[in-house]
Structure formats: structure tokens, C-alpha cells
Coordinates of C-alpha atoms in Angstrom, one line a residue:
M1 CA 21.7 -6.7 19.1
V2 CA 21.6 -10.4 20.2
K3 CA 18.7 -9.8 22.6
L4 CA 16.9 -8.0 19.8
L5 CA 17.4 -10.9 17.6
Q6 CA 16.1 -13.3 20.3
F7 CA 13.3 -11.2 20.9
L8 CA 12.2 -11.2 17.2
D9 CA 12.6 -14.9 17.0
R10 CA 10.0 -15.7 19.5
D11 CA 7.2 -18.0 18.4
F12 CA 3.5 -18.0 19.4
A13 CA 3.0 -20.1 22.8
S14 CA 0.7 -22.5 20.8
G15 CA 3.5 -23.2 18.2
E16 CA 0.9 -22.5 15.6
P17 CA 0.2 -19.3 13.2
P18 CA -2.8 -17.4 13.6
K19 CA -5.7 -18.3 11.5
A20 CA -7.0 -16.1 8.8
F21 CA -10.4 -14.2 9.8
K22 CA -10.1 -15.4 13.4
T23 CA -9.2 -13.0 16.5
F24 CA -5.8 -12.0 15.6
H25 CA -6.4 -11.2 12.2
L26 CA -9.8 -9.5 12.7
I27 CA -8.4 -7.2 15.4
F28 CA -6.0 -5.8 13.0
L29 CA -8.3 -5.8 10.2
F30 CA -11.1 -3.8 11.9
S31 CA -8.5 -1.5 13.8
F32 CA -7.2 -0.3 10.6
L33 CA -10.6 0.1 8.8
V34 CA -12.0 2.0 11.9
F35 CA -9.0 4.3 11.7
A36 CA -9.1 4.8 8.0
I37 CA -12.8 5.8 8.1
V38 CA -12.4 8.0 11.1
L39 CA -9.5 10.0 9.9
S40 CA -11.1 10.4 6.3
I41 CA -14.2 11.8 8.0
I42 CA -12.2 14.2 9.9
L43 CA -10.0 15.3 7.1
Y44 CA -12.7 15.0 4.4
K45 CA -13.1 18.7 3.8
S46 CA -9.3 19.6 3.7
R47 CA -8.0 20.2 0.3
S48 CA -4.5 21.0 1.7
E49 CA -1.6 18.9 0.1
K50 CA 0.2 19.6 3.1
V51 CA -2.2 17.3 4.8
T52 CA -2.1 14.6 2.2
R53 CA 1.8 14.7 2.3
L54 CA 1.8 14.7 6.2
V55 CA -0.8 11.6 6.4
V56 CA 1.3 9.5 3.6
G57 CA 4.4 10.5 5.1
L58 CA 3.7 9.4 8.5
S59 CA 2.1 6.2 7.1
W60 CA 5.4 5.7 5.1
M61 CA 7.5 6.0 8.4
V62 CA 5.4 3.2 10.0
L63 CA 6.1 1.1 6.8
V64 CA 9.8 1.8 7.1
V65 CA 10.1 0.9 10.9
V66 CA 8.5 -2.4 10.7
E67 CA 10.2 -3.1 7.6
I68 CA 13.6 -2.3 9.1
F69 CA 13.0 -4.8 12.0
K70 CA 11.9 -7.4 9.3
Q71 CA 15.2 -6.9 7.7
I72 CA 17.0 -7.3 11.2
Y73 CA 15.1 -10.5 11.8
A74 CA 15.5 -12.1 8.4
T75 CA 19.3 -11.4 7.7
G76 CA 20.5 -11.4 11.3
H77 CA 22.1 -14.6 12.8
I78 CA 23.8 -15.9 15.8
D79 CA 26.8 -18.1 15.5
K80 CA 27.8 -20.7 18.0
N81 CA 30.3 -18.1 19.8
G82 CA 27.2 -15.6 20.3
K83 CA 28.5 -13.4 17.6
V84 CA 26.0 -11.8 15.2
Y85 CA 26.4 -12.0 11.1
W86 CA 24.4 -10.8 8.5
T87 CA 23.2 -12.6 5.2
Y88 CA 20.2 -13.0 2.9
E89 CA 21.3 -16.7 2.4
G90 CA 18.1 -18.8 3.3
A91 CA 16.0 -15.5 3.4
A92 CA 15.6 -14.2 -0.1
Y93 CA 11.8 -13.7 0.6
A94 CA 12.9 -10.8 2.9
I95 CA 14.6 -8.7 0.2
P96 CA 12.3 -5.4 -0.2
L97 CA 11.8 -5.9 -3.8
V98 CA 8.5 -7.6 -3.9
L99 CA 5.2 -6.5 -4.9
C100 CA 4.2 -5.1 -1.5
S101 CA 7.6 -3.4 -0.7
M102 CA 7.0 -0.9 -3.8
P103 CA 5.2 1.7 -1.5
L104 CA 8.6 1.9 0.4
Y105 CA 10.1 3.5 -2.7
F106 CA 7.2 5.2 -4.4
I107 CA 5.8 7.1 -1.4
P108 CA 9.2 9.2 -0.9
M109 CA 9.3 10.0 -4.7
Y110 CA 5.9 11.7 -4.4
L111 CA 6.9 13.3 -1.1
I112 CA 10.0 14.9 -2.6
S113 CA 8.8 15.5 -6.2
W114 CA 8.7 19.3 -7.1
N115 CA 6.6 18.8 -10.3
K116 CA 2.6 18.9 -9.6
K117 CA 2.1 16.6 -12.5
V118 CA 4.5 13.9 -11.4
R119 CA 3.2 14.1 -7.9
K120 CA -0.5 13.4 -9.2
V121 CA 0.7 10.5 -11.3
L122 CA 2.7 9.1 -8.3
L123 CA -0.4 9.7 -5.7
D124 CA -2.8 7.8 -8.1
F125 CA -0.3 4.8 -8.2
I126 CA 0.0 4.9 -4.5
C127 CA -3.5 4.8 -3.9
V128 CA -4.5 2.2 -6.2
Y129 CA -1.3 0.0 -5.3
N130 CA -1.6 0.3 -1.8
L131 CA -5.3 -0.5 -1.7
Y132 CA -4.7 -3.4 -3.9
G133 CA -2.0 -4.8 -1.8
G134 CA -3.5 -4.0 1.7
A135 CA -7.0 -5.2 0.7
F136 CA -5.8 -8.3 -1.0
V137 CA -3.9 -9.4 2.1
M138 CA -6.0 -8.0 4.8
M139 CA -9.5 -9.0 3.4
I140 CA -9.2 -11.4 0.6
Y141 CA -6.4 -13.9 0.8
P142 CA -4.6 -13.8 4.2
G143 CA -4.2 -17.3 4.6
D144 CA -0.6 -17.8 3.7
V145 CA 0.9 -14.5 5.4
F146 CA 0.9 -15.8 8.9
T147 CA 3.6 -17.8 10.4
K148 CA 4.3 -19.2 14.1
N149 CA 6.7 -16.3 14.5
I150 CA 5.1 -13.6 16.7
F151 CA 7.1 -10.6 15.1
I152 CA 6.5 -11.8 11.1
S153 CA 2.6 -12.1 12.0
F154 CA 2.5 -8.8 13.5
H155 CA 4.8 -7.2 10.6
T156 CA 2.3 -8.6 8.0
M157 CA -0.5 -7.3 9.6
I158 CA 0.8 -3.7 10.3
F159 CA 2.5 -3.3 7.1
H160 CA -0.5 -4.3 4.9
G161 CA -2.9 -2.7 7.2
T162 CA -1.0 0.4 6.6
M163 CA -1.1 0.0 2.9
L164 CA -5.0 -0.5 3.2
F165 CA -5.4 2.4 5.3
I166 CA -3.3 4.7 2.8
G167 CA -5.5 3.5 -0.1
I168 CA -8.8 4.0 1.7
F169 CA -7.8 7.5 3.0
L170 CA -6.8 8.8 -0.3
L171 CA -9.8 7.4 -2.0
W172 CA -12.4 8.3 0.5
T173 CA -11.2 11.9 0.8
Q174 CA -11.3 12.0 -2.9
R175 CA -7.5 13.0 -3.2
V176 CA -7.5 10.2 -5.8
K177 CA -10.8 10.0 -8.0
M178 CA -12.1 7.1 -10.2
S179 CA -11.2 8.2 -13.5
F180 CA -9.5 7.2 -16.8
R181 CA -6.6 9.3 -16.0
T182 CA -6.1 7.5 -12.6
I183 CA -6.3 4.0 -14.7
L184 CA -3.9 5.3 -17.3
N185 CA -1.4 6.6 -14.5
T186 CA -1.5 3.4 -12.6
F187 CA -0.9 1.3 -15.8
I188 CA 2.2 3.4 -17.0
I189 CA 3.9 2.7 -13.7
L190 CA 3.0 -0.8 -13.8
C191 CA 4.7 -1.3 -17.1
M192 CA 7.7 0.8 -16.0
L193 CA 7.9 -1.7 -13.0
W194 CA 7.5 -4.7 -15.3
I195 CA 10.3 -3.6 -17.5
V196 CA 12.5 -3.0 -14.5
A197 CA 11.7 -6.4 -13.2
I198 CA 12.3 -8.3 -16.3
V199 CA 15.7 -6.8 -17.1
G200 CA 16.6 -6.7 -13.4
N201 CA 15.7 -10.4 -12.8
E202 CA 17.7 -11.6 -15.8
F203 CA 20.7 -9.2 -14.5
F204 CA 20.5 -10.9 -11.1
Y205 CA 20.1 -14.5 -12.7
Q206 CA 23.3 -13.9 -14.7
L207 CA 25.2 -12.8 -11.5
H208 CA 23.9 -15.8 -9.3
K209 CA 24.7 -18.1 -12.4
A210 CA 28.2 -16.7 -12.4
K211 CA 28.4 -17.3 -8.7
K212 CA 29.0 -13.6 -7.9
I213 CA 25.9 -13.2 -5.7
N214 CA 24.8 -16.1 -3.2
V215 CA 21.0 -15.2 -3.3
L216 CA 19.1 -15.1 -6.5
V217 CA 16.9 -11.9 -6.2
D218 CA 13.5 -12.0 -7.8
I219 CA 12.0 -8.6 -8.2
L220 CA 8.1 -8.7 -8.0
N221 CA 8.4 -12.3 -7.9
I222 CA 7.8 -12.6 -11.7
S223 CA 11.2 -13.9 -12.6
H224 CA 11.0 -16.1 -16.0
R225 CA 14.0 -17.9 -14.5
R226 CA 12.3 -19.7 -11.8
P227 CA 8.8 -21.0 -10.8
N228 CA 6.2 -18.3 -10.3
P229 CA 4.1 -18.3 -7.0
F230 CA 1.4 -16.2 -8.6
A231 CA 1.1 -19.0 -11.4
A232 CA 0.6 -21.6 -8.9
T233 CA -2.2 -19.7 -7.1
I234 CA -3.8 -18.8 -10.1
A235 CA -3.7 -22.4 -11.6
Q236 CA -5.8 -23.4 -8.7
I237 CA -8.6 -21.2 -10.2
V238 CA -7.7 -21.2 -13.8
P239 CA -6.2 -24.7 -14.8
G240 CA -3.4 -24.5 -17.3
V241 CA -1.8 -21.1 -16.4
K242 CA 2.0 -21.3 -17.0
D243 CA 4.8 -19.3 -15.2
W244 CA 5.7 -17.2 -18.4
M245 CA 2.0 -16.2 -18.6
V246 CA 2.0 -14.4 -15.5
T247 CA 5.4 -12.7 -16.4
A248 CA 4.3 -11.8 -19.8
F249 CA 0.8 -10.3 -19.0
Y250 CA 1.8 -9.1 -15.5
P251 CA 0.9 -5.5 -16.0
L252 CA -2.6 -6.2 -17.4
F253 CA -3.3 -8.9 -14.9
T254 CA -2.3 -6.7 -12.0
L255 CA -4.4 -3.7 -13.4
M256 CA -7.4 -5.7 -13.6
V257 CA -7.1 -7.0 -10.1
C258 CA -6.1 -3.6 -8.9
Y259 CA -9.3 -1.9 -10.6
T260 CA -11.4 -4.5 -9.4
I261 CA -10.6 -3.9 -5.7
F262 CA -10.5 0.0 -6.3
T263 CA -14.1 -0.1 -7.9
V264 CA -15.5 -2.2 -4.8
F265 CA -14.0 0.6 -2.4
W266 CA -15.1 3.4 -4.7
A267 CA -18.8 1.9 -4.4
A268 CA -18.4 1.7 -0.9
W269 CA -17.4 5.3 -1.0
L270 CA -20.4 6.1 -2.9
L271 CA -22.5 4.5 -0.3
I272 CA -20.9 5.6 3.0
P273 CA -18.9 8.7 3.0
N274 CA -21.2 10.4 0.5
M275 CA -23.7 10.6 3.3
I276 CA -21.1 12.3 5.3
E277 CA -20.4 14.9 2.5
K278 CA -23.9 15.7 2.4
A279 CA -23.8 16.5 6.2
W280 CA -20.6 18.6 5.6
K281 CA -22.4 20.7 2.9
K282 CA -25.4 21.4 4.9
D283 CA -23.1 22.4 7.8
R284 CA -20.9 24.5 5.5
K285 CA -23.8 26.3 3.8
I286 CA -25.0 27.5 7.4
T287 CA -21.4 28.8 8.1
L288 CA -20.9 30.4 4.8
Q289 CA -24.3 32.5 5.5
L290 CA -22.9 33.7 8.7
A291 CA -19.6 34.4 7.7
S292 CA -18.1 37.6 6.3
K293 CA -17.1 38.1 2.8
K294 CA -13.4 37.4 3.5
R295 CA -14.2 34.6 5.7
R296 CA -16.3 33.1 2.9
E297 CA -13.5 33.4 0.4
K298 CA -10.9 31.6 2.8
L299 CA -13.5 28.6 3.5
I300 CA -14.3 28.3 -0.2
A301 CA -10.4 28.2 -1.0
E302 CA -9.9 25.6 1.8
T303 CA -12.6 23.1 0.9
F304 CA -13.7 20.6 -1.8
Y305 CA -17.2 22.2 -2.3
A306 CA -16.7 25.4 -4.1
T307 CA -19.7 25.7 -6.5
P308 CA -20.2 28.8 -9.1
A309 CA -23.0 30.2 -6.9
E310 CA -20.6 30.4 -4.0
L311 CA -18.1 31.9 -5.8
L312 CA -20.4 34.8 -7.1
N313 CA -21.5 35.3 -3.3
T314 CA -18.0 36.1 -2.4
N315 CA -18.2 39.2 -4.9
Q316 CA -21.3 40.4 -3.6

């Protein structure tokens, strides 16, 4: 364990963190974008929920693995005698209850849920929220996520790159669609998260005040008991924003940003993968014409593109 902690604690040779939109950042950004696009093309025709659960589940495993190493790095310390001890003191930032940690909890909820409607609500939220967190860090505002520590910089790129991949895959394969229902499902869960954060942050504040815990936990970084990092960032754009405003309007503000990003990627889907869809349909039309009746029924059942005319043809 000592060797692992020493390995994770290594810094870049230059002693400086990577720069936003420079080589280190762009390699990860384009790698995840290309992977998301290629896999979306390959699996575009499949409507199998097993495929969806497999892709999302494997992505979740990537998130879990890199997060475990982050927890080891953040909480593991070596004393003067060379012994390892564990504490979150000085590492409250690493407590996995921040905004981008939510996929760690919601994805397994989706994977183990037996109710189809619940799975749909969760999948809508997973798509929108991952696209929001992934795109925001990877493509919009990556400036403050890099450090001189090699592992943390790799962690943030892998974690948020995987989030971006999940969001793009679910949207561009139309497992999640642009609709009022998707917006409503996302907003409902955001409101539930907001309530949990408000109550939880007050609970942890009182525990910390009574000196029953050493570290003040800040769920989603929106505690009304401490300065809000989001407020400081927003105040640079909109002067006069107060900490309490971000806390009070968190669900609406987050939904607005989420769906701005979601709409941009949805528009990109209309321009790019829509052309792929036409190619799939043309190829599939030929396949259906050559297939037997039983084979046509199976093809239609397994793909997104069943039309009334095709359904009628299976009965001829």
C-alpha cells in the first residue's frame, strides 16, 4: 500500500498542471468522442435493453475503479514511521458526494431496478446528467480540474470522459430522446437530490459544529452554511450572485444548463448520426426484401425502424 500511495502521489516532471485544450487534454477529449461516436454507430440499430445495460454497466465499472484509486490517494497518508493511516481531513473535496459523483449511485439503481418505468426515469436522468457533467468539464470549462499530480489529472479526464461517453451513447443511439418526459424525469430527480442535499448538509453541519465529525461534508457543494464555489464562478459572469441564490435555485439552474448542453448534442445528432440512420435504413430495406417471413419478423423486432408497412409485409 505504501508503494501504491507513493506512485499515486507523483507529479508531472515539469511541476506544472496540464493546460486546458492543450495536448494532454485534447488526447483524452478526442479519444472519448471518437469512441462514443464509433460505438453509437455500431450499436445504433440495436434496441436490446441488455446492450444498453451492458454498455452503461461497463462504463460504471470504469467510474468505480478510478474513483477507488482517488479515494486511496486522497485519504491515504504515510506517517513518520512509514505506516499508512486513513483520514478525510484536508481532503473533503474527495468525499464522493459532489455533483459529478452522482452517476456512481444512479447507474447501479438503474441496473438493478426491476420496474420498467423506474428504469426509464433513471436512464433519462443518467443520460442528461452525464452529458452535462462530462461535456462541461471536458469541453466547456476544464481549466480548474487539472493539478500537477499525474493521477488526479488522469482521473478527472477518465472520469468525466466516461460521463461524456455515456451521455452521447444514450442520446445518439436514441435510447434517450429529446422530449418533455425526459425533461420532467430529470427535473424530478434533481429536485429530490436538492432536498437530500439541503437536509443532509444541515445535518452534517450540526455534527461538525458539535465536533462529532472532523470534516464538514458538503453534498453537491451547495451547502447554505459555507461559501459556494458555484456562486463565485457565476458571479464572474453575472455580478451580484449570492451563495444562497445558487442553493435556492439549484434545481432550475442545473436543469437549464443540463438542457442547454443536451440540446446542443441533440442538434449534433440531427446533423451527423441522422445520416447514418438513412444508410442503415437503405441497407435494411434490401435485407428485408431478401429475407424470409420469419426472418423479417425477427429483424423488425430487433431494430428501431419498424414501420406500419413493414409490419403488414410480415403477414403477407
